[in-house]
Amino acid sequence: MRKKIVAGNWKMNLTLKQAIDLVEELKKNFHSGDKVEVVVAPSFPYLYPLREILKASAIELSAQNMHWETAGAFTGEVSAPMLLSVGIDRVILGHSERRQYFCEDAGLLAKKVKTAMDHEMQVIFCVGEVLEEREAGRHFDTVREQLEASLHALTPADWSRMTIAYEPVWAIGTGKTATPDQAQEMHRFIRQVVSGMAGEQTAEQIRILYGGSVKPSNAADLFSRPDVDGGLVGGASLKPEDFLAIIEAAL
Ligand code: 13P
């Protein structure tokens, strides 16, 4: 049985005060860490203060991104050892916003994944097609290429720290969600691709999250599908009542 994950990707939102209020509210109301894994991914400046607040809670923290080098002349960047030094051992990589606005391609993402894995970090790796690719019937090819191009060098130990998030780009922040059938179909496909790359056992164990306009009204339906192991939530993760309702749907 795969334990579900509900992860909140806060993106570039909230002030420190708002971030603290949000996690305080989550901490007060979330006590089911044995049943579902809950992760929040705030911006870099908040990771350390929130780490302190969440120390005695079951809520995990993740970075939204990191650099592939461990140190050096890379103005504005944050490295794996820096994250680890403030108690953060999780990172989201390959988000479509990073691919789209910051030109992160498959080769660069392969380097980031390798660095994260070399530092024994847990990774949520995002894949997903744009609308034109789905309309042209290319969505399966796109997702397979994204997986193979960036995850081909993973060892079995690396795979055990890997989570995949399927986030169709046309569903992100648009209010338009993939139907549970569309999500299930793609998640099943992703599991097959992982099986080809890493073997059947790894494919059965890996958690595959759905992301793209997850909200309280659609979460239970999505999470009830056999290959949907939880969600990567954007907008709705900024509202404690919505995020808690989505967590509830994963229980
Ligand atoms: P929304 O839930 O706002 O559509 O964002 C999804 C997402 O990009 C999570 O990483």
mmCIF file of N, CA and C and ligand atoms in Angstrom, residues 9 11 92 95-97 126 167 171-175 211-214 232-236, ligand 1:
data_model
loop_
_atom_site.group_PDB
_atom_site.id
_atom_site.type_symbol
_atom_site.label_atom_id
_atom_site.label_comp_id
_atom_site.label_asym_id
_atom_site.label_seq_id
_atom_site.Cartn_x
_atom_site.Cartn_y
_atom_site.Cartn_z
ATOM 1 N N ASN A 9 2.544 23.452 -3.043
ATOM 2 C CA ASN A 9 3.582 24.268 -3.679
ATOM 3 C C ASN A 9 3.119 25.718 -3.621
ATOM 4 N N LYS A 11 4.641 28.359 -4.434
ATOM 5 C CA LYS A 11 5.199 29.207 -5.509
ATOM 6 C C LYS A 11 5.692 30.534 -4.907
ATOM 7 N N ILE A 92 11.447 20.128 -4.919
ATOM 8 C CA ILE A 92 10.640 19.941 -6.139
ATOM 9 C C ILE A 92 11.539 20.296 -7.322
ATOM 10 N N HIS A 95 9.446 21.622 -12.237
ATOM 11 C CA HIS A 95 8.115 22.220 -12.348
ATOM 12 C C HIS A 95 7.974 22.914 -13.697
ATOM 13 N N SER A 96 6.788 22.868 -14.276
ATOM 14 C CA SER A 96 6.612 23.433 -15.622
ATOM 15 C C SER A 96 6.901 24.938 -15.645
ATOM 16 N N GLU A 97 6.708 25.607 -14.501
ATOM 17 C CA GLU A 97 7.036 27.046 -14.479
ATOM 18 C C GLU A 97 8.547 27.256 -14.557
ATOM 19 N N CYS A 126 8.512 16.877 -11.516
ATOM 20 C CA CYS A 126 7.269 17.191 -12.234
ATOM 21 C C CYS A 126 7.401 16.952 -13.732
ATOM 22 N N GLU A 167 1.688 16.919 -13.822
ATOM 23 C CA GLU A 167 0.992 18.209 -13.819
ATOM 24 C C GLU A 167 0.783 18.671 -15.265
ATOM 25 N N ALA A 171 -3.681 22.524 -17.030
ATOM 26 C CA ALA A 171 -4.538 22.468 -15.839
ATOM 27 C C ALA A 171 -3.979 23.298 -14.686
ATOM 28 N N ILE A 172 -2.780 23.858 -14.857
ATOM 29 C CA ILE A 172 -2.145 24.570 -13.747
ATOM 30 C C ILE A 172 -2.652 26.001 -13.675
ATOM 31 N N GLY A 173 -3.274 26.322 -12.530
ATOM 32 C CA GLY A 173 -3.731 27.681 -12.288
ATOM 33 C C GLY A 173 -4.852 28.127 -13.215
ATOM 34 N N THR A 174 -5.439 27.192 -13.940
ATOM 35 C CA THR A 174 -6.470 27.555 -14.917
ATOM 36 C C THR A 174 -7.871 27.239 -14.405
ATOM 37 N N GLY A 175 -7.954 26.501 -13.313
ATOM 38 C CA GLY A 175 -9.250 26.056 -12.820
ATOM 39 C C GLY A 175 -9.744 24.833 -13.587
ATOM 40 N N GLY A 211 -1.179 17.036 -10.161
ATOM 41 C CA GLY A 211 -1.213 18.478 -9.881
ATOM 42 C C GLY A 211 -1.864 19.226 -11.021
ATOM 43 N N GLY A 212 -2.587 20.278 -10.678
ATOM 44 C CA GLY A 212 -3.270 21.084 -11.688
ATOM 45 C C GLY A 212 -4.699 21.329 -11.247
ATOM 46 N N SER A 213 -4.899 22.489 -10.567
ATOM 47 C CA SER A 213 -6.238 22.880 -10.097
ATOM 48 C C SER A 213 -6.891 21.838 -9.186
ATOM 49 N N VAL A 214 -6.066 21.216 -8.317
ATOM 50 C CA VAL A 214 -6.655 20.347 -7.285
ATOM 51 C C VAL A 214 -7.352 21.247 -6.273
ATOM 52 N N LEU A 232 -0.164 17.431 -5.836
ATOM 53 C CA LEU A 232 0.722 18.584 -5.690
ATOM 54 C C LEU A 232 -0.175 19.800 -5.953
ATOM 55 N N VAL A 233 -0.381 20.565 -4.899
ATOM 56 C CA VAL A 233 -1.437 21.572 -4.909
ATOM 57 C C VAL A 233 -0.839 22.965 -4.927
ATOM 58 N N GLY A 234 -1.278 23.801 -5.843
ATOM 59 C CA GLY A 234 -0.790 25.181 -5.904
ATOM 60 C C GLY A 234 -1.727 26.100 -5.141
ATOM 61 N N GLY A 235 -2.561 26.827 -5.865
ATOM 62 C CA GLY A 235 -3.440 27.858 -5.291
ATOM 63 C C GLY A 235 -4.175 27.432 -4.026
ATOM 64 N N ALA A 236 -4.755 26.238 -4.041
ATOM 65 C CA ALA A 236 -5.562 25.820 -2.888
ATOM 66 C C ALA A 236 -4.708 25.521 -1.651
HETATM 67 P P1 13P B 1 -2.632 24.994 -9.123
HETATM 68 O O1 13P B 1 -3.125 24.019 -8.074
HETATM 69 O O2 13P B 1 -2.717 26.416 -8.673
HETATM 70 O O3 13P B 1 -3.272 24.733 -10.447
HETATM 71 O O4 13P B 1 -1.062 24.716 -9.308
HETATM 72 C C1 13P B 1 -0.627 23.416 -9.501
HETATM 73 C C2 13P B 1 0.861 23.390 -9.412
HETATM 74 O O5 13P B 1 1.542 23.916 -10.275
HETATM 75 C C3 13P B 1 1.479 22.746 -8.257
HETATM 76 O O6 13P B 1 2.845 22.600 -8.424
#
